[in-house]
PDB file of C-alpha atoms and ligand atoms in Angstrom:
ATOM      1  CA  MET A 125      -0.043   0.002  -0.037  1.00  0.00           C
ATOM      2  CA  THR A 126       2.663   2.376   1.074  1.00  0.00           C
ATOM      3  CA  ARG A 127       4.877   1.323  -1.804  1.00  0.00           C
ATOM      4  CA  ARG A 128       2.123   1.762  -4.185  1.00  0.00           C
ATOM      5  CA  ARG A 129       1.219   5.292  -2.953  1.00  0.00           C
ATOM      6  CA  ARG A 130       4.904   6.272  -3.084  1.00  0.00           C
ATOM      7  CA  LEU A 131       5.051   5.041  -6.740  1.00  0.00           C
ATOM      8  CA  ASP A 132       1.772   7.027  -7.488  1.00  0.00           C
ATOM      9  CA  LEU A 133       3.264  10.233  -5.973  1.00  0.00           C
ATOM     10  CA  SER A 134       6.635  10.032  -7.673  1.00  0.00           C
ATOM     11  CA  SER A 135       5.136   9.266 -11.067  1.00  0.00           C
ATOM     12  CA  ALA A 136       2.619  12.138 -10.604  1.00  0.00           C
ATOM     13  CA  LEU A 137       5.693  14.381  -9.733  1.00  0.00           C
ATOM     14  CA  ALA A 138       7.367  13.269 -12.798  1.00  0.00           C
ATOM     15  CA  ARG A 139       4.279  13.874 -15.069  1.00  0.00           C
ATOM     16  CA  GLY A 140       4.179  17.480 -13.544  1.00  0.00           C
ATOM     17  CA  GLU A 141       0.851  17.085 -11.769  1.00  0.00           C
ATOM     18  CA  PHE A 142       1.769  19.131  -8.801  1.00  0.00           C
ATOM     19  CA  VAL A 143       1.346  22.765  -9.609  1.00  0.00           C
ATOM     20  CA  PRO A 144       1.231  26.081  -7.688  1.00  0.00           C
ATOM     21  CA  TYR A 145      -1.799  27.900  -6.778  1.00  0.00           C
ATOM     22  CA  PHE A 146      -1.425  31.538  -5.681  1.00  0.00           C
ATOM     23  CA  GLN A 147      -3.410  33.380  -3.000  1.00  0.00           C
ATOM     24  CA  PRO A 148      -3.222  37.120  -2.683  1.00  0.00           C
ATOM     25  CA  LEU A 149      -1.857  38.998   0.462  1.00  0.00           C
ATOM     26  CA  VAL A 150      -3.393  42.389   0.671  1.00  0.00           C
ATOM     27  CA  ASP A 151      -2.401  45.551   2.435  1.00  0.00           C
ATOM     28  CA  LEU A 152      -5.439  46.079   4.931  1.00  0.00           C
ATOM     29  CA  ARG A 153      -5.340  49.779   4.668  1.00  0.00           C
ATOM     30  CA  THR A 154      -4.809  50.469   0.896  1.00  0.00           C
ATOM     31  CA  GLY A 155      -6.307  47.206  -0.470  1.00  0.00           C
ATOM     32  CA  GLN A 156      -3.161  46.772  -2.611  1.00  0.00           C
ATOM     33  CA  LEU A 157      -1.667  43.449  -3.419  1.00  0.00           C
ATOM     34  CA  ARG A 158       1.383  42.800  -1.163  1.00  0.00           C
ATOM     35  CA  GLY A 159       2.318  39.443  -2.609  1.00  0.00           C
ATOM     36  CA  CYS A 160       0.975  35.825  -2.986  1.00  0.00           C
ATOM     37  CA  GLU A 161       1.343  32.658  -0.905  1.00  0.00           C
ATOM     38  CA  VAL A 162       2.143  29.585  -3.091  1.00  0.00           C
ATOM     39  CA  LEU A 163       0.004  26.599  -2.180  1.00  0.00           C
ATOM     40  CA  ALA A 164       0.509  23.297  -3.777  1.00  0.00           C
ATOM     41  CA  ARG A 165      -2.152  21.407  -5.638  1.00  0.00           C
ATOM     42  CA  TRP A 166      -2.238  18.002  -7.153  1.00  0.00           C
ATOM     43  CA  VAL A 167      -4.060  18.158 -10.631  1.00  0.00           C
ATOM     44  CA  HIS A 168      -5.054  14.399 -10.606  1.00  0.00           C
ATOM     45  CA  PRO A 169      -6.061  12.839 -13.860  1.00  0.00           C
ATOM     46  CA  THR A 170      -9.156  11.116 -12.242  1.00  0.00           C
ATOM     47  CA  LYS A 171      -9.766  12.634  -8.841  1.00  0.00           C
ATOM     48  CA  GLY A 172      -9.483  16.289  -9.985  1.00  0.00           C
ATOM     49  CA  LEU A 173      -7.956  18.874  -7.755  1.00  0.00           C
ATOM     50  CA  VAL A 174      -6.446  17.365  -4.657  1.00  0.00           C
ATOM     51  CA  LEU A 175      -5.588  19.512  -1.638  1.00  0.00           C
ATOM     52  CA  PRO A 176      -2.196  19.558   0.294  1.00  0.00           C
ATOM     53  CA  ASP A 177      -3.619  17.738   3.488  1.00  0.00           C
ATOM     54  CA  ASP A 178      -4.110  14.654   1.209  1.00  0.00           C
ATOM     55  CA  PHE A 179      -0.482  14.521  -0.069  1.00  0.00           C
ATOM     56  CA  ILE A 180       1.877  16.656   1.972  1.00  0.00           C
ATOM     57  CA  PRO A 181       2.110  14.396   5.054  1.00  0.00           C
ATOM     58  CA  PHE A 182       2.762  11.224   3.017  1.00  0.00           C
ATOM     59  CA  SER A 183       5.254  13.100   0.719  1.00  0.00           C
ATOM     60  CA  GLU A 184       6.963  14.129   3.948  1.00  0.00           C
ATOM     61  CA  GLU A 185       6.986  10.437   5.158  1.00  0.00           C
ATOM     62  CA  THR A 186       8.302   9.090   1.932  1.00  0.00           C
ATOM     63  CA  GLY A 187      11.067  11.909   1.498  1.00  0.00           C
ATOM     64  CA  LEU A 188       9.399  13.061  -1.707  1.00  0.00           C
ATOM     65  CA  ILE A 189       8.537  16.474  -0.166  1.00  0.00           C
ATOM     66  CA  GLY A 190      11.870  18.160  -1.187  1.00  0.00           C
ATOM     67  CA  ALA A 191      11.446  17.401  -4.896  1.00  0.00           C
ATOM     68  CA  LEU A 192       7.630  18.231  -4.761  1.00  0.00           C
ATOM     69  CA  CYS A 193       8.421  21.480  -3.164  1.00  0.00           C
ATOM     70  CA  GLU A 194      11.212  22.322  -5.691  1.00  0.00           C
ATOM     71  CA  SER A 195       8.896  21.438  -8.614  1.00  0.00           C
ATOM     72  CA  VAL A 196       6.159  23.769  -7.289  1.00  0.00           C
ATOM     73  CA  LEU A 197       8.410  26.539  -6.549  1.00  0.00           C
ATOM     74  CA  SER A 198      10.268  26.479  -9.871  1.00  0.00           C
ATOM     75  CA  GLN A 199       6.956  26.642 -11.672  1.00  0.00           C
ATOM     76  CA  ALA A 200       5.956  29.687  -9.437  1.00  0.00           C
ATOM     77  CA  PHE A 201       9.161  31.347 -10.306  1.00  0.00           C
ATOM     78  CA  LYS A 202       8.459  30.738 -14.023  1.00  0.00           C
ATOM     79  CA  THR A 203       4.931  32.364 -13.675  1.00  0.00           C
ATOM     80  CA  CYS A 204       6.347  35.444 -12.067  1.00  0.00           C
ATOM     81  CA  ALA A 205       8.912  35.696 -14.843  1.00  0.00           C
ATOM     82  CA  GLU A 206       6.180  35.363 -17.466  1.00  0.00           C
ATOM     83  CA  LEU A 207       4.041  37.916 -15.697  1.00  0.00           C
ATOM     84  CA  GLY A 208       6.979  40.259 -15.706  1.00  0.00           C
ATOM     85  CA  ALA A 209       6.085  41.934 -12.523  1.00  0.00           C
ATOM     86  CA  PRO A 210       7.851  39.940  -9.859  1.00  0.00           C
ATOM     87  CA  PHE A 211       5.904  40.353  -6.540  1.00  0.00           C
ATOM     88  CA  THR A 212       6.713  38.925  -3.296  1.00  0.00           C
ATOM     89  CA  LEU A 213       6.140  35.054  -3.134  1.00  0.00           C
ATOM     90  CA  SER A 214       5.555  33.307   0.317  1.00  0.00           C
ATOM     91  CA  VAL A 215       6.409  29.615   0.232  1.00  0.00           C
ATOM     92  CA  ASN A 216       5.804  26.933   2.772  1.00  0.00           C
ATOM     93  CA  ILE A 217       8.746  24.904   3.863  1.00  0.00           C
ATOM     94  CA  SER A 218       7.843  21.764   5.809  1.00  0.00           C
ATOM     95  CA  PRO A 219       9.723  20.972   9.070  1.00  0.00           C
ATOM     96  CA  ILE A 220      11.419  17.906   7.345  1.00  0.00           C
ATOM     97  CA  GLN A 221      13.072  20.327   4.794  1.00  0.00           C
ATOM     98  CA  PHE A 222      14.103  22.644   7.485  1.00  0.00           C
ATOM     99  CA  ARG A 223      16.504  20.031   8.684  1.00  0.00           C
ATOM    100  CA  ASP A 224      18.476  20.028   5.609  1.00  0.00           C
ATOM    101  CA  CYS A 225      21.437  22.518   5.646  1.00  0.00           C
ATOM    102  CA  SER A 226      21.567  22.616   1.816  1.00  0.00           C
ATOM    103  CA  LEU A 227      18.035  24.132   1.568  1.00  0.00           C
ATOM    104  CA  PRO A 228      19.149  27.741   1.256  1.00  0.00           C
ATOM    105  CA  GLU A 229      21.625  26.985  -1.506  1.00  0.00           C
ATOM    106  CA  ARG A 230      19.094  24.897  -3.418  1.00  0.00           C
ATOM    107  CA  ILE A 231      16.353  27.542  -3.240  1.00  0.00           C
ATOM    108  CA  SER A 232      18.724  30.251  -4.199  1.00  0.00           C
ATOM    109  CA  ARG A 233      19.923  28.228  -7.196  1.00  0.00           C
ATOM    110  CA  LEU A 234      16.429  27.664  -8.367  1.00  0.00           C
ATOM    111  CA  ALA A 235      15.501  31.384  -8.065  1.00  0.00           C
ATOM    112  CA  GLU A 236      18.660  32.212  -9.963  1.00  0.00           C
ATOM    113  CA  GLU A 237      17.530  29.763 -12.777  1.00  0.00           C
ATOM    114  CA  HIS A 238      14.384  31.821 -13.266  1.00  0.00           C
ATOM    115  CA  GLN A 239      15.877  35.149 -12.290  1.00  0.00           C
ATOM    116  CA  PHE A 240      13.579  35.600  -9.442  1.00  0.00           C
ATOM    117  CA  PRO A 241      15.058  38.145  -6.919  1.00  0.00           C
ATOM    118  CA  LEU A 242      15.635  36.518  -3.375  1.00  0.00           C
ATOM    119  CA  GLY A 243      14.436  39.640  -1.606  1.00  0.00           C
ATOM    120  CA  GLN A 244      11.109  39.001  -2.856  1.00  0.00           C
ATOM    121  CA  LEU A 245      10.900  35.513  -1.511  1.00  0.00           C
ATOM    122  CA  LYS A 246       9.550  34.784   1.875  1.00  0.00           C
ATOM    123  CA  ILE A 247      10.014  31.451   3.666  1.00  0.00           C
ATOM    124  CA  GLU A 248       7.082  30.345   5.949  1.00  0.00           C
ATOM    125  CA  ILE A 249       7.786  27.804   8.609  1.00  0.00           C
ATOM    126  CA  THR A 250       5.772  26.524  11.483  1.00  0.00           C
ATOM    127  CA  GLU A 251       7.010  26.038  14.833  1.00  0.00           C
ATOM    128  CA  SER A 252       7.080  22.212  14.475  1.00  0.00           C
ATOM    129  CA  ALA A 253      10.055  22.972  12.205  1.00  0.00           C
ATOM    130  CA  LEU A 254      12.000  24.401  15.272  1.00  0.00           C
ATOM    131  CA  LEU A 255      11.153  22.021  17.966  1.00  0.00           C
ATOM    132  CA  GLU A 256      13.534  19.081  16.962  1.00  0.00           C
ATOM    133  CA  ASN A 257      16.799  20.649  16.383  1.00  0.00           C
ATOM    134  CA  LEU A 258      16.835  24.358  17.013  1.00  0.00           C
ATOM    135  CA  VAL A 259      20.620  24.700  16.226  1.00  0.00           C
ATOM    136  CA  ASP A 260      20.212  23.424  12.600  1.00  0.00           C
ATOM    137  CA  ALA A 261      17.101  25.591  12.240  1.00  0.00           C
ATOM    138  CA  GLN A 262      19.045  28.666  13.309  1.00  0.00           C
ATOM    139  CA  CYS A 263      21.912  27.915  11.047  1.00  0.00           C
ATOM    140  CA  ILE A 264      19.339  27.321   8.013  1.00  0.00           C
ATOM    141  CA  ALA A 265      17.530  30.507   9.034  1.00  0.00           C
ATOM    142  CA  ALA A 266      20.662  32.546   9.162  1.00  0.00           C
ATOM    143  CA  LYS A 267      21.755  31.420   5.555  1.00  0.00           C
ATOM    144  CA  LEU A 268      18.416  32.118   4.100  1.00  0.00           C
ATOM    145  CA  LYS A 269      18.622  35.634   5.547  1.00  0.00           C
ATOM    146  CA  LEU A 270      22.046  36.102   4.307  1.00  0.00           C
ATOM    147  CA  LEU A 271      20.893  35.325   0.903  1.00  0.00           C
ATOM    148  CA  GLY A 272      18.288  38.003   1.090  1.00  0.00           C
ATOM    149  CA  MET A 273      15.191  35.973   1.788  1.00  0.00           C
ATOM    150  CA  LYS A 274      12.520  36.857   4.402  1.00  0.00           C
ATOM    151  CA  LEU A 275      11.290  34.626   7.141  1.00  0.00           C
ATOM    152  CA  SER A 276       7.786  34.209   8.291  1.00  0.00           C
ATOM    153  CA  LEU A 277       6.330  32.377  11.336  1.00  0.00           C
ATOM    154  CA  ASP A 278       3.252  30.662  10.101  1.00  0.00           C
ATOM    155  CA  ASP A 279       0.096  29.593  12.067  1.00  0.00           C
ATOM    156  CA  PHE A 280       1.276  31.685  15.029  1.00  0.00           C
ATOM    157  CA  GLY A 281      -0.571  30.858  18.300  1.00  0.00           C
ATOM    158  CA  THR A 282      -1.202  27.253  17.564  1.00  0.00           C
ATOM    159  CA  GLY A 283       2.223  25.961  18.205  1.00  0.00           C
ATOM    160  CA  TYR A 284       4.270  25.224  21.148  1.00  0.00           C
ATOM    161  CA  SER A 285       6.421  27.804  23.054  1.00  0.00           C
ATOM    162  CA  SER A 286       6.019  30.393  20.422  1.00  0.00           C
ATOM    163  CA  LEU A 287       7.579  33.157  22.360  1.00  0.00           C
ATOM    164  CA  ALA A 288      10.953  31.469  22.706  1.00  0.00           C
ATOM    165  CA  HIS A 289      11.014  30.820  18.925  1.00  0.00           C
ATOM    166  CA  LEU A 290      10.351  34.512  18.151  1.00  0.00           C
ATOM    167  CA  GLN A 291      13.533  35.279  20.125  1.00  0.00           C
ATOM    168  CA  ALA A 292      15.609  32.393  18.568  1.00  0.00           C
ATOM    169  CA  LEU A 293      15.091  33.274  14.922  1.00  0.00           C
ATOM    170  CA  PRO A 294      15.307  36.370  12.847  1.00  0.00           C
ATOM    171  CA  PHE A 295      11.708  36.489  11.715  1.00  0.00           C
ATOM    172  CA  ASP A 296      10.392  39.335   9.480  1.00  0.00           C
ATOM    173  CA  GLU A 297       6.715  38.410   9.678  1.00  0.00           C
ATOM    174  CA  LEU A 298       4.151  36.721  11.980  1.00  0.00           C
ATOM    175  CA  LYS A 299       1.009  35.187  10.582  1.00  0.00           C
ATOM    176  CA  ILE A 300      -1.762  34.950  12.978  1.00  0.00           C
ATOM    177  CA  ASP A 301      -3.625  31.669  12.577  1.00  0.00           C
ATOM    178  CA  LYS A 302      -7.056  31.737  11.020  1.00  0.00           C
ATOM    179  CA  SER A 303      -8.520  29.978  13.991  1.00  0.00           C
ATOM    180  CA  PHE A 304      -8.254  33.260  15.851  1.00  0.00           C
ATOM    181  CA  VAL A 305      -9.293  35.376  13.052  1.00  0.00           C
ATOM    182  CA  SER A 306     -12.456  33.494  12.316  1.00  0.00           C
ATOM    183  CA  SER A 307     -13.626  33.737  15.851  1.00  0.00           C
ATOM    184  CA  MET A 308     -12.464  37.210  16.629  1.00  0.00           C
ATOM    185  CA  CYS A 309     -15.675  38.968  15.865  1.00  0.00           C
ATOM    186  CA  CYS A 310     -17.782  36.619  17.939  1.00  0.00           C
ATOM    187  CA  ARG A 311     -15.409  35.792  20.863  1.00  0.00           C
ATOM    188  CA  ARG A 312     -14.052  38.503  22.986  1.00  0.00           C
ATOM    189  CA  GLU A 313     -11.111  36.219  23.998  1.00  0.00           C
ATOM    190  CA  SER A 314     -10.141  35.618  20.377  1.00  0.00           C
ATOM    191  CA  MET A 315     -10.141  39.413  19.638  1.00  0.00           C
ATOM    192  CA  LYS A 316      -7.970  40.113  22.840  1.00  0.00           C
ATOM    193  CA  ILE A 317      -5.501  37.397  21.679  1.00  0.00           C
ATOM    194  CA  VAL A 318      -5.266  38.927  18.218  1.00  0.00           C
ATOM    195  CA  ALA A 319      -4.843  42.366  19.712  1.00  0.00           C
ATOM    196  CA  ALA A 320      -2.055  41.169  21.951  1.00  0.00           C
ATOM    197  CA  VAL A 321      -0.301  39.309  19.023  1.00  0.00           C
ATOM    198  CA  VAL A 322      -0.419  42.306  16.647  1.00  0.00           C
ATOM    199  CA  GLY A 323       1.034  44.487  19.554  1.00  0.00           C
ATOM    200  CA  LEU A 324       3.810  41.969  20.185  1.00  0.00           C
ATOM    201  CA  GLY A 325       4.539  41.803  16.381  1.00  0.00           C
ATOM    202  CA  ARG A 326       4.670  45.533  16.131  1.00  0.00           C
ATOM    203  CA  SER A 327       6.927  45.925  19.145  1.00  0.00           C
ATOM    204  CA  LEU A 328       9.313  43.448  17.696  1.00  0.00           C
ATOM    205  CA  GLY A 329       9.296  45.197  14.388  1.00  0.00           C
ATOM    206  CA  LEU A 330       7.538  42.357  12.507  1.00  0.00           C
ATOM    207  CA  THR A 331       4.959  42.608   9.777  1.00  0.00           C
ATOM    208  CA  THR A 332       1.656  40.981  11.208  1.00  0.00           C
ATOM    209  CA  VAL A 333      -0.603  39.030   8.772  1.00  0.00           C
ATOM    210  CA  GLY A 334      -4.135  37.924   9.658  1.00  0.00           C
ATOM    211  CA  GLU A 335      -4.970  34.589   7.923  1.00  0.00           C
ATOM    212  CA  GLY A 336      -8.382  33.285   6.952  1.00  0.00           C
ATOM    213  CA  VAL A 337     -10.043  36.709   6.423  1.00  0.00           C
ATOM    214  CA  GLU A 338     -13.557  35.873   5.106  1.00  0.00           C
ATOM    215  CA  GLU A 339     -15.692  38.679   6.133  1.00  0.00           C
ATOM    216  CA  VAL A 340     -15.391  42.455   5.994  1.00  0.00           C
ATOM    217  CA  ALA A 341     -15.994  42.760   9.618  1.00  0.00           C
ATOM    218  CA  GLN A 342     -12.841  40.630  10.279  1.00  0.00           C
ATOM    219  CA  ALA A 343     -10.805  42.904   7.998  1.00  0.00           C
ATOM    220  CA  ASP A 344     -12.103  45.953   9.795  1.00  0.00           C
ATOM    221  CA  MET A 345     -11.274  44.636  13.109  1.00  0.00           C
ATOM    222  CA  LEU A 346      -7.809  43.594  12.111  1.00  0.00           C
ATOM    223  CA  ARG A 347      -7.129  46.955  10.561  1.00  0.00           C
ATOM    224  CA  HIS A 348      -8.494  48.763  13.641  1.00  0.00           C
ATOM    225  CA  LEU A 349      -6.108  46.569  15.779  1.00  0.00           C
ATOM    226  CA  GLY A 350      -3.071  47.581  13.709  1.00  0.00           C
ATOM    227  CA  CYS A 351      -2.590  44.446  11.670  1.00  0.00           C
ATOM    228  CA  GLU A 352      -1.021  45.360   8.378  1.00  0.00           C
ATOM    229  CA  VAL A 353      -1.804  42.603   5.975  1.00  0.00           C
ATOM    230  CA  GLY A 354      -4.789  40.283   5.333  1.00  0.00           C
ATOM    231  CA  GLN A 355      -5.218  36.981   3.518  1.00  0.00           C
ATOM    232  CA  GLY A 356      -8.292  34.994   3.035  1.00  0.00           C
ATOM    233  CA  TRP A 357     -11.306  34.426   0.798  1.00  0.00           C
ATOM    234  CA  LEU A 358     -12.454  37.852   1.105  1.00  0.00           C
ATOM    235  CA  TYR A 359      -9.612  38.934  -1.079  1.00  0.00           C
ATOM    236  CA  GLY A 360      -9.248  35.867  -3.127  1.00  0.00           C
ATOM    237  CA  ARG A 361      -9.065  32.112  -2.978  1.00  0.00           C
ATOM    238  CA  PRO A 362      -5.922  30.222  -4.112  1.00  0.00           C
ATOM    239  CA  MET A 363      -5.976  30.416  -7.869  1.00  0.00           C
ATOM    240  CA  PRO A 364      -4.093  28.785 -10.822  1.00  0.00           C
ATOM    241  CA  LYS A 365      -1.757  30.898 -12.885  1.00  0.00           C
ATOM    242  CA  GLU A 366      -4.360  31.692 -15.473  1.00  0.00           C
ATOM    243  CA  ALA A 367      -6.658  33.240 -12.966  1.00  0.00           C
ATOM    244  CA  LEU A 368      -3.620  35.170 -11.327  1.00  0.00           C
ATOM    245  CA  THR A 369      -2.701  36.580 -14.749  1.00  0.00           C
ATOM    246  CA  ALA A 370      -6.269  37.750 -15.146  1.00  0.00           C
ATOM    247  CA  MET A 371      -6.429  39.174 -11.752  1.00  0.00           C
ATOM    248  CA  LEU A 372      -3.245  41.254 -12.364  1.00  0.00           C
ATOM    249  CA  GLY A 373      -4.665  42.331 -15.779  1.00  0.00           C
ATOM    250  CA  VAL A 374      -1.366  41.350 -17.456  1.00  0.00           C
ATOM    251  CA  GLU A 375      -1.566  40.926 -21.196  1.00  0.00           C
ATOM    252  CA  ARG A 376      -0.375  37.499 -22.321  1.00  0.00           C
ATOM    253  CA  PRO A 377       2.142  37.627 -25.201  1.00  0.00           C
ATOM    254  CA  ALA A 378       0.523  36.213 -28.299  1.00  0.00           C
TER     255      ALA A 378
HETATM  256  P1  C2E B1384      -1.155  27.160   5.541  1.00  0.00           P
HETATM  257  O1  C2E B1384       0.356  27.425   5.203  1.00  0.00           O
HETATM  258  O2  C2E B1384      -1.559  27.637   6.804  1.00  0.00           O
HETATM  259  O3  C2E B1384      -2.032  27.768   4.335  1.00  0.00           O
HETATM  260  C1  C2E B1384      -3.162  28.436   4.399  1.00  0.00           C
HETATM  261  C2  C2E B1384      -4.365  27.498   4.187  1.00  0.00           C
HETATM  262  O4  C2E B1384      -5.585  28.290   4.580  1.00  0.00           O
HETATM  263  C3  C2E B1384      -4.586  27.009   2.689  1.00  0.00           C
HETATM  264  O5  C2E B1384      -5.070  25.819   2.732  1.00  0.00           O
HETATM  265  C4  C2E B1384      -5.519  28.070   2.226  1.00  0.00           C
HETATM  266  O6  C2E B1384      -6.161  27.609   1.078  1.00  0.00           O
HETATM  267  C5  C2E B1384      -6.421  28.146   3.344  1.00  0.00           C
HETATM  268  N1  C2E B1384      -7.237  29.423   3.365  1.00  0.00           N
HETATM  269  C6  C2E B1384      -6.828  30.668   2.921  1.00  0.00           C
HETATM  270  N2  C2E B1384      -7.750  31.622   3.114  1.00  0.00           N
HETATM  271  C7  C2E B1384      -8.784  30.970   3.725  1.00  0.00           C
HETATM  272  C8  C2E B1384     -10.073  31.503   4.205  1.00  0.00           C
HETATM  273  O7  C2E B1384     -10.394  32.608   4.224  1.00  0.00           O
HETATM  274  N3  C2E B1384     -10.808  30.490   4.855  1.00  0.00           N
HETATM  275  C9  C2E B1384     -10.475  29.281   4.987  1.00  0.00           C
HETATM  276  N4  C2E B1384     -11.358  28.373   5.603  1.00  0.00           N
HETATM  277  N5  C2E B1384      -9.334  28.784   4.630  1.00  0.00           N
HETATM  278  C10 C2E B1384      -8.474  29.602   3.925  1.00  0.00           C
HETATM  279  P2  C2E B1384      -4.428  24.643   1.718  1.00  0.00           P
HETATM  280  O8  C2E B1384      -4.113  25.186   0.457  1.00  0.00           O
HETATM  281  O9  C2E B1384      -5.420  23.397   1.807  1.00  0.00           O
HETATM  282  O10 C2E B1384      -3.115  24.174   2.344  1.00  0.00           O
HETATM  283  C11 C2E B1384      -3.082  23.593   3.661  1.00  0.00           C
HETATM  284  C12 C2E B1384      -1.691  23.486   4.316  1.00  0.00           C
HETATM  285  O11 C2E B1384      -0.787  22.734   3.465  1.00  0.00           O
HETATM  286  C13 C2E B1384      -0.980  24.819   4.267  1.00  0.00           C
HETATM  287  O12 C2E B1384      -1.410  25.576   5.428  1.00  0.00           O
HETATM  288  C14 C2E B1384       0.448  24.436   4.359  1.00  0.00           C
HETATM  289  O13 C2E B1384       0.805  24.155   5.741  1.00  0.00           O
HETATM  290  C15 C2E B1384       0.405  23.093   3.547  1.00  0.00           C
HETATM  291  N6  C2E B1384       1.056  23.288   2.221  1.00  0.00           N
HETATM  292  C16 C2E B1384       0.394  23.826   1.145  1.00  0.00           C
HETATM  293  N7  C2E B1384       1.307  24.006   0.017  1.00  0.00           N
HETATM  294  C17 C2E B1384       2.404  23.396   0.455  1.00  0.00           C
HETATM  295  C18 C2E B1384       3.848  23.297  -0.066  1.00  0.00           C
HETATM  296  O14 C2E B1384       4.038  23.645  -1.220  1.00  0.00           O
HETATM  297  N8  C2E B1384       4.697  22.791   0.783  1.00  0.00           N
HETATM  298  C19 C2E B1384       4.533  22.432   2.103  1.00  0.00           C
HETATM  299  N9  C2E B1384       5.556  22.011   2.787  1.00  0.00           N
HETATM  300  N10 C2E B1384       3.183  22.612   2.610  1.00  0.00           N
HETATM  301  C20 C2E B1384       2.323  23.159   1.908  1.00  0.00           C
HETATM  302 CA1   CA B1385       1.631  29.146   4.996  1.00  0.00          CA
HETATM  303 CA1   CA B1386      -0.950  29.449   8.080  1.00  0.00          CA
HETATM  304 CA1   CA B1387      -1.364  25.482   8.460  1.00  0.00          CA
END
């Protein structure tokens, strides 16, 4: 079963069935596009569009995650190059990959191939990436920063010992988990937590991003609390490159 699935996954990878989808990140005050998060999708020949929760854990177990991520990332770089307007891309790096000290060089080589400026690349990690081996993680993070990349702490508030990690790594951004954002308008506690996290982020000089913004009321409250950036269905669902191209109003070369 496991061997079969591994084979399925690696042949899907070889056939180029894993593609990047792009979800906008928006300035909460001006409404302007700040960048996009790259989210992997499996365009399955019979099942249709398969979501990451159905293939990321398994590709981590089987060691295919590195190759999958690099395939998706290189397609995302290619799309940006085609669009001629390289905006900031945020990419998810799994905890498994964040143990590999060659990660920074590999990403930077990939970006170079597509002439994507590393200063416009943001690496999103969750705290589980930091739990196992903080020393390796610090080394990798330092290399990423030295190469010009930005570092973002994803799903903030859901992990373990968040505050210690904020101190241990040179983060540029903090993403407030959507569980807080989705309940902040109906639960006073959630709102208070978001307010405190935004305050913490600001005092540390980090950009704060509210995830999972679905309603205008949530966007209003985030803005009111001083959160700078929003991401969620209110601004756009993850979309394939054709939809991104249309959204940006870029003319395709004939
Ligand atoms: P994440 O990094 O926290 O990504 C945000 C997730 O929230 C995405 O789910 C996105 O589609 C969803 N989302 C965005 N806005 C809203 C909203 O307004 N409401 C709701 N209900 N959901 C919203 P998705 O695309 O299914 O990805 C799930 C997770 O899979 C990601 O969570 C990330 O941890 C992982 N993932 C996705 N792509 C990659 C990848 O290329 N590499 C790695 N290592 N992990 C990935
Ligand atoms: Ca993310
Ligand atoms: Ca997240
Ligand atoms: Ca997540």
